[in-house]
């Protein structure tokens, strides 16, 4: 009687710890890459990869969208993982993860197990004191939240993931799939990583240095340098940086930055920065009852008159007129990424001169 061939040895073992109200997409994208790499086609047998959802009590864990995941392994029965992944989610004034889980993470780190923070899982690792001295990746959307909590740290918010020795952090979303593909390529092979992403309708594996997507502009940036510059602009709306400072942080001459913006977006960095700040002001005007002064300051303008002058020059109407228009026109028109009143109420925008080289920030 012929004995069945032994199954290949597992090459990658992952343990997951899910925070209360974790981000389902980040978890699912990461797991699906593992699932598709673990077997032929998409048969989903955990042959080359294995993964477990850990918990101290095995109670179902709710995601931020309400769907619950049932853990399959108790902390006391777990072990032997190549990586431990902490998946974060909603940020609030509550404990997103149990004390038992935090103790487990610290013990794993002490034992030399590499740690991965997905989405706001980086917040959990930072609060546990496990990212001190490490570079870490935070979504551009949560950049300010991170600074508010950890004012001595400077996160990386213009890359999809960051690898620093035995710590890996990821901005979330599709970035989780690319980080998982990186691990699959490292432990199983490039063909397995490519197969997983292709089945998930993702064309190419992206390296961690690829820029994060951010707040939409009228035209999507294609140049990686321009994308990183725009992300830094988005992260510094309240206190705008000068274009010289942006160029210095990106390690390029100012003229190079301006030339790349012109080639990619047909606009100067100053014009793009101003669009982002006005866009934020318009969103605040139509979605809140905040005072014009507070909105102006939150969007990098000196005061309410400064915001009013800028909006009048760029859009042909003042903040007060814009708010009034929104209350009477629920179905506004979208143009350049912001809600604009009907044409009869808005004047023509005044473009900046093509040769704009003002060294100050927009506005």
mmCIF file of C-alpha atoms in Angstrom:
data_model
loop_
_atom_site.group_PDB
_atom_site.id
_atom_site.type_symbol
_atom_site.label_atom_id
_atom_site.label_comp_id
_atom_site.label_asym_id
_atom_site.label_seq_id
_atom_site.Cartn_x
_atom_site.Cartn_y
_atom_site.Cartn_z
ATOM 1 C CA UNK A 1 0.000 0.000 0.000
ATOM 2 C CA UNK A 2 1.402 3.359 -1.095
ATOM 3 C CA UNK A 3 1.739 5.942 1.624
ATOM 4 C CA UNK A 4 0.472 9.446 0.858
ATOM 5 C CA UNK A 5 3.214 11.972 0.229
ATOM 6 C CA UNK A 6 3.904 14.126 3.284
ATOM 7 C CA UNK A 7 2.647 17.684 3.134
ATOM 8 C CA UNK A 8 5.313 20.357 2.606
ATOM 9 C CA UNK A 9 6.621 21.982 5.748
ATOM 10 C CA UNK A 10 4.949 25.273 6.549
ATOM 11 C CA UNK A 11 7.244 28.143 5.685
ATOM 12 C CA UNK A 12 5.314 31.013 7.220
ATOM 13 C CA UNK A 13 3.285 31.056 10.447
ATOM 14 C CA UNK A 14 1.377 34.182 11.471
ATOM 15 C CA UNK A 15 -0.475 34.958 14.698
ATOM 16 C CA UNK A 16 -3.096 37.723 14.705
ATOM 17 C CA UNK A 17 -4.300 39.837 17.616
ATOM 18 C CA UNK A 18 -7.359 41.893 16.725
ATOM 19 C CA UNK A 19 -8.247 45.075 18.594
ATOM 20 C CA UNK A 20 -11.840 45.756 19.529
ATOM 21 C CA UNK A 21 -13.424 47.474 16.496
ATOM 22 C CA UNK A 22 -10.464 46.497 14.304
ATOM 23 C CA UNK A 23 -10.281 47.423 10.617
ATOM 24 C CA UNK A 24 -11.687 44.468 8.722
ATOM 25 C CA UNK A 25 -10.172 45.397 5.348
ATOM 26 C CA UNK A 26 -6.595 45.496 6.671
ATOM 27 C CA UNK A 27 -7.023 42.086 8.330
ATOM 28 C CA UNK A 28 -8.798 40.525 5.341
ATOM 29 C CA UNK A 29 -6.282 41.816 2.778
ATOM 30 C CA UNK A 30 -3.370 40.448 4.793
ATOM 31 C CA UNK A 31 -4.980 37.049 5.395
ATOM 32 C CA UNK A 32 -6.103 36.638 1.789
ATOM 33 C CA UNK A 33 -2.547 37.017 0.507
ATOM 34 C CA UNK A 34 -1.475 34.282 2.942
ATOM 35 C CA UNK A 35 -4.420 32.077 1.994
ATOM 36 C CA UNK A 36 -3.733 32.298 -1.732
ATOM 37 C CA UNK A 37 0.000 31.722 -1.289
ATOM 38 C CA UNK A 38 -0.505 28.696 0.946
ATOM 39 C CA UNK A 39 -1.909 26.324 -1.682
ATOM 40 C CA UNK A 40 -2.245 25.706 -5.403
ATOM 41 C CA UNK A 41 -4.758 27.895 -7.249
ATOM 42 C CA UNK A 42 -7.170 29.217 -4.622
ATOM 43 C CA UNK A 43 -7.906 25.966 -2.786
ATOM 44 C CA UNK A 44 -7.170 27.757 0.504
ATOM 45 C CA UNK A 45 -5.544 24.836 2.332
ATOM 46 C CA UNK A 46 -2.991 26.139 4.869
ATOM 47 C CA UNK A 47 -0.131 24.065 3.456
ATOM 48 C CA UNK A 48 2.759 26.508 3.035
ATOM 49 C CA UNK A 49 1.311 29.190 5.322
ATOM 50 C CA UNK A 50 -0.594 28.947 8.568
ATOM 51 C CA UNK A 51 -2.422 31.658 10.495
ATOM 52 C CA UNK A 52 -4.346 31.899 13.748
ATOM 53 C CA UNK A 53 -6.505 34.518 15.431
ATOM 54 C CA UNK A 54 -5.502 34.672 19.082
ATOM 55 C CA UNK A 55 -7.485 35.654 22.157
ATOM 56 C CA UNK A 56 -7.312 35.208 25.913
ATOM 57 C CA UNK A 57 -10.958 34.088 26.128
ATOM 58 C CA UNK A 58 -11.980 33.288 22.510
ATOM 59 C CA UNK A 59 -14.908 35.702 22.602
ATOM 60 C CA UNK A 60 -15.910 37.006 19.145
ATOM 61 C CA UNK A 61 -14.093 40.250 18.272
ATOM 62 C CA UNK A 62 -16.107 42.966 16.546
ATOM 63 C CA UNK A 63 -14.684 44.927 13.647
ATOM 64 C CA UNK A 64 -15.342 48.624 13.063
ATOM 65 C CA UNK A 65 -18.076 47.697 10.553
ATOM 66 C CA UNK A 66 -19.808 45.407 13.080
ATOM 67 C CA UNK A 67 -18.785 42.042 11.613
ATOM 68 C CA UNK A 68 -17.324 39.766 14.282
ATOM 69 C CA UNK A 69 -14.443 37.342 13.951
ATOM 70 C CA UNK A 70 -14.228 34.209 16.078
ATOM 71 C CA UNK A 71 -10.698 33.583 17.462
ATOM 72 C CA UNK A 72 -9.452 30.025 17.057
ATOM 73 C CA UNK A 73 -6.528 29.853 19.489
ATOM 74 C CA UNK A 74 -6.163 30.781 23.147
ATOM 75 C CA UNK A 75 -3.082 32.763 24.082
ATOM 76 C CA UNK A 76 -1.896 30.049 26.451
ATOM 77 C CA UNK A 77 -2.021 27.474 23.649
ATOM 78 C CA UNK A 78 -0.295 29.590 21.012
ATOM 79 C CA UNK A 79 3.315 29.818 19.926
ATOM 80 C CA UNK A 80 5.835 29.126 17.218
ATOM 81 C CA UNK A 81 4.917 32.087 15.023
ATOM 82 C CA UNK A 82 7.280 33.746 12.592
ATOM 83 C CA UNK A 83 5.417 37.046 13.026
ATOM 84 C CA UNK A 84 2.825 38.460 15.399
ATOM 85 C CA UNK A 85 0.379 40.889 13.753
ATOM 86 C CA UNK A 86 -1.596 43.452 15.751
ATOM 87 C CA UNK A 87 -4.569 44.836 13.815
ATOM 88 C CA UNK A 88 -5.886 48.163 15.080
ATOM 89 C CA UNK A 89 -9.060 50.045 14.227
ATOM 90 C CA UNK A 90 -11.110 52.864 15.633
ATOM 91 C CA UNK A 91 -9.310 55.331 17.863
ATOM 92 C CA UNK A 92 -11.061 56.247 21.112
ATOM 93 C CA UNK A 93 -10.740 56.631 24.862
ATOM 94 C CA UNK A 94 -11.093 52.912 25.535
ATOM 95 C CA UNK A 95 -8.782 49.921 25.802
ATOM 96 C CA UNK A 96 -8.778 48.347 22.336
ATOM 97 C CA UNK A 97 -6.946 45.231 23.487
ATOM 98 C CA UNK A 98 -6.870 43.204 26.723
ATOM 99 C CA UNK A 99 -4.106 43.334 29.317
ATOM 100 C CA UNK A 100 -3.479 39.635 28.675
ATOM 101 C CA UNK A 101 -2.946 40.368 24.983
ATOM 102 C CA UNK A 102 -0.570 43.248 25.765
ATOM 103 C CA UNK A 103 1.448 40.994 28.062
ATOM 104 C CA UNK A 104 1.559 38.389 25.299
ATOM 105 C CA UNK A 105 2.821 40.942 22.766
ATOM 106 C CA UNK A 106 5.558 42.129 25.137
ATOM 107 C CA UNK A 107 6.615 38.551 25.856
ATOM 108 C CA UNK A 108 6.746 37.758 22.144
ATOM 109 C CA UNK A 109 8.898 40.831 21.511
ATOM 110 C CA UNK A 110 11.236 39.830 24.333
ATOM 111 C CA UNK A 111 11.541 36.384 22.753
ATOM 112 C CA UNK A 112 12.583 37.944 19.445
ATOM 113 C CA UNK A 113 9.341 37.431 17.509
ATOM 114 C CA UNK A 114 9.017 40.185 14.868
ATOM 115 C CA UNK A 115 5.972 42.419 15.429
ATOM 116 C CA UNK A 116 3.679 43.885 12.784
ATOM 117 C CA UNK A 117 1.253 46.768 13.333
ATOM 118 C CA UNK A 118 -1.537 47.057 10.763
ATOM 119 C CA UNK A 119 -3.553 50.267 10.464
ATOM 120 C CA UNK A 120 -3.778 51.779 13.973
ATOM 121 C CA UNK A 121 -2.128 48.683 15.396
ATOM 122 C CA UNK A 122 0.922 50.954 15.395
ATOM 123 C CA UNK A 123 -0.792 52.987 18.156
ATOM 124 C CA UNK A 124 -1.102 49.847 20.280
ATOM 125 C CA UNK A 125 2.550 48.910 19.778
ATOM 126 C CA UNK A 126 3.650 52.460 20.553
ATOM 127 C CA UNK A 127 1.568 52.622 23.747
ATOM 128 C CA UNK A 128 3.066 49.280 24.797
ATOM 129 C CA UNK A 129 6.555 50.811 24.486
ATOM 130 C CA UNK A 130 7.513 48.442 21.673
ATOM 131 C CA UNK A 131 8.353 51.008 18.974
ATOM 132 C CA UNK A 132 10.802 53.199 20.847
ATOM 133 C CA UNK A 133 13.805 53.787 18.612
ATOM 134 C CA UNK A 134 12.022 52.385 15.551
ATOM 135 C CA UNK A 135 10.688 54.119 12.459
ATOM 136 C CA UNK A 136 6.978 53.443 12.148
ATOM 137 C CA UNK A 137 4.340 53.951 9.477
ATOM 138 C CA UNK A 138 1.052 55.745 10.130
ATOM 139 C CA UNK A 139 -1.716 56.518 7.645
ATOM 140 C CA UNK A 140 -1.748 60.137 6.487
ATOM 141 C CA UNK A 141 -5.339 60.232 7.776
ATOM 142 C CA UNK A 142 -4.195 59.435 11.343
ATOM 143 C CA UNK A 143 -0.930 61.384 11.239
ATOM 144 C CA UNK A 144 -2.183 64.167 13.506
ATOM 145 C CA UNK A 145 -3.900 61.685 15.851
ATOM 146 C CA UNK A 146 -0.548 59.971 16.310
ATOM 147 C CA UNK A 147 1.277 63.239 17.024
ATOM 148 C CA UNK A 148 -1.417 64.239 19.540
ATOM 149 C CA UNK A 149 -0.853 61.010 21.483
ATOM 150 C CA UNK A 150 2.897 60.641 21.044
ATOM 151 C CA UNK A 151 4.281 64.137 20.767
ATOM 152 C CA UNK A 152 7.907 63.008 20.941
ATOM 153 C CA UNK A 153 7.602 60.654 17.952
ATOM 154 C CA UNK A 154 7.749 61.416 14.230
ATOM 155 C CA UNK A 155 5.900 58.784 12.185
ATOM 156 C CA UNK A 156 6.378 58.049 8.500
ATOM 157 C CA UNK A 157 3.153 58.967 6.700
ATOM 158 C CA UNK A 158 4.211 59.047 3.067
ATOM 159 C CA UNK A 159 4.876 55.297 2.597
ATOM 160 C CA UNK A 160 2.501 52.328 2.519
ATOM 161 C CA UNK A 161 4.608 50.336 4.980
ATOM 162 C CA UNK A 162 7.896 50.607 6.877
ATOM 163 C CA UNK A 163 10.272 47.822 7.879
ATOM 164 C CA UNK A 164 12.758 48.615 10.616
ATOM 165 C CA UNK A 165 14.611 45.518 11.814
ATOM 166 C CA UNK A 166 12.073 43.308 13.636
ATOM 167 C CA UNK A 167 9.242 45.842 13.531
ATOM 168 C CA UNK A 168 6.932 46.259 10.553
ATOM 169 C CA UNK A 169 4.178 48.843 10.415
ATOM 170 C CA UNK A 170 1.612 49.478 7.716
ATOM 171 C CA UNK A 171 -0.833 52.266 6.912
ATOM 172 C CA UNK A 172 -3.627 49.736 6.332
ATOM 173 C CA UNK A 173 -5.985 49.233 3.393
ATOM 174 C CA UNK A 174 -4.370 47.696 0.330
ATOM 175 C CA UNK A 175 -0.990 48.373 1.953
ATOM 176 C CA UNK A 176 -1.679 45.347 4.167
ATOM 177 C CA UNK A 177 -1.824 43.138 1.076
ATOM 178 C CA UNK A 178 1.514 44.470 -0.145
ATOM 179 C CA UNK A 179 3.174 43.936 3.231
ATOM 180 C CA UNK A 180 1.834 40.369 3.330
ATOM 181 C CA UNK A 181 3.125 39.835 -0.215
ATOM 182 C CA UNK A 182 6.544 41.054 0.928
ATOM 183 C CA UNK A 183 6.573 38.364 3.641
ATOM 184 C CA UNK A 184 5.321 35.695 1.240
ATOM 185 C CA UNK A 185 8.075 36.561 -1.206
ATOM 186 C CA UNK A 186 10.658 36.407 1.593
ATOM 187 C CA UNK A 187 9.558 33.009 2.964
ATOM 188 C CA UNK A 188 7.831 31.195 0.074
ATOM 189 C CA UNK A 189 8.872 32.844 -3.163
ATOM 190 C CA UNK A 190 8.144 35.629 -5.602
ATOM 191 C CA UNK A 191 5.799 33.548 -7.769
ATOM 192 C CA UNK A 192 3.537 32.840 -4.779
ATOM 193 C CA UNK A 193 3.393 36.533 -3.896
ATOM 194 C CA UNK A 194 2.573 37.551 -7.468
ATOM 195 C CA UNK A 195 -0.087 34.841 -7.757
ATOM 196 C CA UNK A 196 -1.810 36.007 -4.572
ATOM 197 C CA UNK A 197 -1.941 39.643 -5.638
ATOM 198 C CA UNK A 198 -3.073 38.811 -9.174
ATOM 199 C CA UNK A 199 -5.986 36.706 -7.924
ATOM 200 C CA UNK A 200 -6.933 39.662 -5.700
ATOM 201 C CA UNK A 201 -6.929 41.878 -8.833
ATOM 202 C CA UNK A 202 -3.800 43.736 -7.682
ATOM 203 C CA UNK A 203 -1.416 44.144 -10.609
ATOM 204 C CA UNK A 204 1.972 44.529 -8.996
ATOM 205 C CA UNK A 205 3.616 44.071 -5.608
ATOM 206 C CA UNK A 206 4.541 47.490 -4.220
ATOM 207 C CA UNK A 207 7.553 48.167 -2.055
ATOM 208 C CA UNK A 208 7.127 49.917 1.269
ATOM 209 C CA UNK A 209 8.525 53.163 -0.128
ATOM 210 C CA UNK A 210 5.573 53.644 -2.460
ATOM 211 C CA UNK A 211 3.567 56.735 -1.415
ATOM 212 C CA UNK A 212 0.245 56.354 0.349
ATOM 213 C CA UNK A 213 -2.860 57.602 -1.460
ATOM 214 C CA UNK A 214 -4.338 60.663 0.200
ATOM 215 C CA UNK A 215 -6.961 63.372 -0.069
ATOM 216 C CA UNK A 216 -8.124 63.574 -3.670
ATOM 217 C CA UNK A 217 -7.026 66.430 -5.900
ATOM 218 C CA UNK A 218 -8.709 67.469 -9.131
ATOM 219 C CA UNK A 219 -5.960 65.520 -10.892
ATOM 220 C CA UNK A 220 -4.322 62.439 -9.400
ATOM 221 C CA UNK A 221 -0.567 62.716 -8.946
ATOM 222 C CA UNK A 222 1.510 60.054 -10.700
ATOM 223 C CA UNK A 223 5.030 61.162 -9.792
ATOM 224 C CA UNK A 224 6.130 59.479 -6.500
ATOM 225 C CA UNK A 225 7.953 62.643 -5.389
ATOM 226 C CA UNK A 226 4.849 64.742 -6.008
ATOM 227 C CA UNK A 227 2.703 62.219 -4.118
ATOM 228 C CA UNK A 228 4.996 62.381 -1.100
ATOM 229 C CA UNK A 229 4.988 66.188 -1.202
ATOM 230 C CA UNK A 230 1.173 66.275 -1.365
ATOM 231 C CA UNK A 231 0.944 63.899 1.616
ATOM 232 C CA UNK A 232 3.177 66.210 3.637
ATOM 233 C CA UNK A 233 0.944 69.109 2.665
ATOM 234 C CA UNK A 234 -2.112 67.179 3.858
ATOM 235 C CA UNK A 235 -0.384 66.469 7.156
ATOM 236 C CA UNK A 236 0.412 70.146 7.672
ATOM 237 C CA UNK A 237 -2.787 72.027 6.882
ATOM 238 C CA UNK A 238 -3.187 73.904 10.164
ATOM 239 C CA UNK A 239 0.459 75.056 10.192
ATOM 240 C CA UNK A 240 1.452 75.143 6.511
ATOM 241 C CA UNK A 241 5.062 74.556 5.627
ATOM 242 C CA UNK A 242 6.925 76.724 3.155
ATOM 243 C CA UNK A 243 7.716 75.198 -0.198
ATOM 244 C CA UNK A 244 11.402 75.523 0.688
ATOM 245 C CA UNK A 245 10.807 73.433 3.834
ATOM 246 C CA UNK A 246 8.953 70.763 1.858
ATOM 247 C CA UNK A 247 11.780 70.547 -0.670
ATOM 248 C CA UNK A 248 14.345 70.310 2.122
ATOM 249 C CA UNK A 249 12.425 67.500 3.875
ATOM 250 C CA UNK A 250 12.164 65.596 0.592
ATOM 251 C CA UNK A 251 15.884 66.120 -0.070
ATOM 252 C CA UNK A 252 15.440 67.821 -3.432
ATOM 253 C CA UNK A 253 16.100 71.371 -4.654
ATOM 254 C CA UNK A 254 13.060 73.623 -4.668
ATOM 255 C CA UNK A 255 13.321 74.102 -8.429
ATOM 256 C CA UNK A 256 13.239 70.323 -8.901
ATOM 257 C CA UNK A 257 10.091 70.052 -6.771
ATOM 258 C CA UNK A 258 8.369 72.832 -8.703
ATOM 259 C CA UNK A 259 9.405 71.346 -12.044
ATOM 260 C CA UNK A 260 8.073 67.901 -11.080
ATOM 261 C CA UNK A 261 4.742 69.448 -9.923
ATOM 262 C CA UNK A 262 4.410 71.335 -13.224
ATOM 263 C CA UNK A 263 5.175 68.203 -15.236
ATOM 264 C CA UNK A 264 2.789 65.986 -13.241
ATOM 265 C CA UNK A 265 -0.095 68.222 -12.143
ATOM 266 C CA UNK A 266 0.400 71.271 -14.411
ATOM 267 C CA UNK A 267 0.398 73.423 -11.279
ATOM 268 C CA UNK A 268 2.909 74.734 -8.788
ATOM 269 C CA UNK A 269 3.286 73.294 -5.289
ATOM 270 C CA UNK A 270 1.834 76.547 -3.925
ATOM 271 C CA UNK A 271 -1.329 76.185 -6.010
ATOM 272 C CA UNK A 272 -1.823 72.553 -4.922
ATOM 273 C CA UNK A 273 -1.244 73.417 -1.259
ATOM 274 C CA UNK A 274 -3.816 76.195 -1.482
ATOM 275 C CA UNK A 275 -6.356 73.835 -3.094
ATOM 276 C CA UNK A 276 -5.967 71.372 -0.220
ATOM 277 C CA UNK A 277 -6.447 74.081 2.405
ATOM 278 C CA UNK A 278 -9.477 75.591 0.687
ATOM 279 C CA UNK A 279 -10.933 72.111 0.185
ATOM 280 C CA UNK A 280 -10.679 71.454 3.928
ATOM 281 C CA UNK A 281 -12.241 74.830 4.701
ATOM 282 C CA UNK A 282 -15.172 74.105 2.388
ATOM 283 C CA UNK A 283 -15.749 70.716 3.975
ATOM 284 C CA UNK A 284 -15.772 72.309 7.425
ATOM 285 C CA UNK A 285 -18.119 75.044 6.245
ATOM 286 C CA UNK A 286 -20.692 72.625 4.882
ATOM 287 C CA UNK A 287 -20.427 69.961 7.594
ATOM 288 C CA UNK A 288 -20.109 71.979 10.808
ATOM 289 C CA UNK A 289 -21.391 75.094 12.546
ATOM 290 C CA UNK A 290 -17.905 76.126 13.655
ATOM 291 C CA UNK A 291 -17.072 79.805 13.587
ATOM 292 C CA UNK A 292 -15.306 81.244 10.558
ATOM 293 C CA UNK A 293 -12.335 82.095 12.744
ATOM 294 C CA UNK A 294 -11.880 78.540 14.005
ATOM 295 C CA UNK A 295 -12.235 77.154 10.475
ATOM 296 C CA UNK A 296 -9.730 79.663 9.136
ATOM 297 C CA UNK A 297 -7.169 78.791 11.794
ATOM 298 C CA UNK A 298 -7.692 75.042 11.311
ATOM 299 C CA UNK A 299 -6.968 75.440 7.610
ATOM 300 C CA UNK A 300 -3.815 77.511 7.893
ATOM 301 C CA UNK A 301 -5.226 80.996 7.373
ATOM 302 C CA UNK A 302 -4.352 83.901 9.639
ATOM 303 C CA UNK A 303 -7.956 84.772 10.484
ATOM 304 C CA UNK A 304 -11.489 84.839 9.055
ATOM 305 C CA UNK A 305 -10.839 87.880 6.793
ATOM 306 C CA UNK A 306 -7.788 86.120 5.334
ATOM 307 C CA UNK A 307 -9.920 83.048 4.521
ATOM 308 C CA UNK A 308 -12.639 85.281 3.068
ATOM 309 C CA UNK A 309 -10.202 87.157 0.810
ATOM 310 C CA UNK A 310 -8.631 83.935 -0.420
ATOM 311 C CA UNK A 311 -11.949 82.233 -1.150
ATOM 312 C CA UNK A 312 -13.245 85.339 -2.920
ATOM 313 C CA UNK A 313 -10.152 85.439 -5.105
ATOM 314 C CA UNK A 314 -10.109 81.712 -5.872
ATOM 315 C CA UNK A 315 -13.816 80.780 -5.980
ATOM 316 C CA UNK A 316 -15.621 84.083 -6.347
ATOM 317 C CA UNK A 317 -17.546 83.898 -3.070
ATOM 318 C CA UNK A 318 -16.930 84.346 0.651
ATOM 319 C CA UNK A 319 -17.275 81.661 3.357
ATOM 320 C CA UNK A 320 -20.605 83.169 4.438
ATOM 321 C CA UNK A 321 -21.921 83.115 0.870
ATOM 322 C CA UNK A 322 -20.717 79.535 0.443
ATOM 323 C CA UNK A 323 -22.494 78.371 3.604
ATOM 324 C CA UNK A 324 -25.666 80.118 2.543
ATOM 325 C CA UNK A 325 -25.481 78.450 -0.863
ATOM 326 C CA UNK A 326 -25.108 74.992 0.704
ATOM 327 C CA UNK A 327 -28.184 75.424 2.871
ATOM 328 C CA UNK A 328 -30.268 76.128 -0.228
ATOM 329 C CA UNK A 329 -28.664 73.707 -2.659
ATOM 330 C CA UNK A 330 -28.269 70.205 -1.312
ATOM 331 C CA UNK A 331 -27.278 68.913 -4.728
ATOM 332 C CA UNK A 332 -24.167 70.942 -5.366
ATOM 333 C CA UNK A 333 -21.725 70.316 -8.153
ATOM 334 C CA UNK A 334 -18.381 68.671 -7.576
ATOM 335 C CA UNK A 335 -15.414 70.300 -9.235
ATOM 336 C CA UNK A 336 -11.742 70.103 -8.343
ATOM 337 C CA UNK A 337 -12.609 67.865 -5.416
ATOM 338 C CA UNK A 338 -14.784 70.369 -3.542
ATOM 339 C CA UNK A 339 -18.486 71.204 -3.461
ATOM 340 C CA UNK A 340 -19.067 74.368 -5.497
ATOM 341 C CA UNK A 341 -22.362 76.330 -5.597
ATOM 342 C CA UNK A 342 -24.238 76.726 -8.889
ATOM 343 C CA UNK A 343 -22.236 78.759 -11.452
ATOM 344 C CA UNK A 344 -24.491 81.780 -11.128
ATOM 345 C CA UNK A 345 -23.325 82.239 -7.543
ATOM 346 C CA UNK A 346 -19.630 81.597 -8.030
ATOM 347 C CA UNK A 347 -17.189 83.738 -9.935
ATOM 348 C CA UNK A 348 -14.318 82.518 -12.031
ATOM 349 C CA UNK A 349 -11.300 81.270 -10.160
ATOM 350 C CA UNK A 350 -8.143 83.298 -10.534
ATOM 351 C CA UNK A 351 -5.172 81.088 -11.354
ATOM 352 C CA UNK A 352 -1.774 81.953 -10.003
ATOM 353 C CA UNK A 353 0.839 83.147 -12.467
ATOM 354 C CA UNK A 354 2.624 80.315 -14.273
ATOM 355 C CA UNK A 355 5.981 81.421 -12.962
ATOM 356 C CA UNK A 356 4.920 81.448 -9.285
ATOM 357 C CA UNK A 357 7.964 80.972 -7.064
ATOM 358 C CA UNK A 358 6.807 82.563 -3.814
ATOM 359 C CA UNK A 359 8.877 81.050 -1.004
ATOM 360 C CA UNK A 360 6.009 81.259 1.474
ATOM 361 C CA UNK A 361 3.335 78.625 1.934
ATOM 362 C CA UNK A 362 0.057 78.915 0.049
ATOM 363 C CA UNK A 363 -2.022 81.942 0.979
#
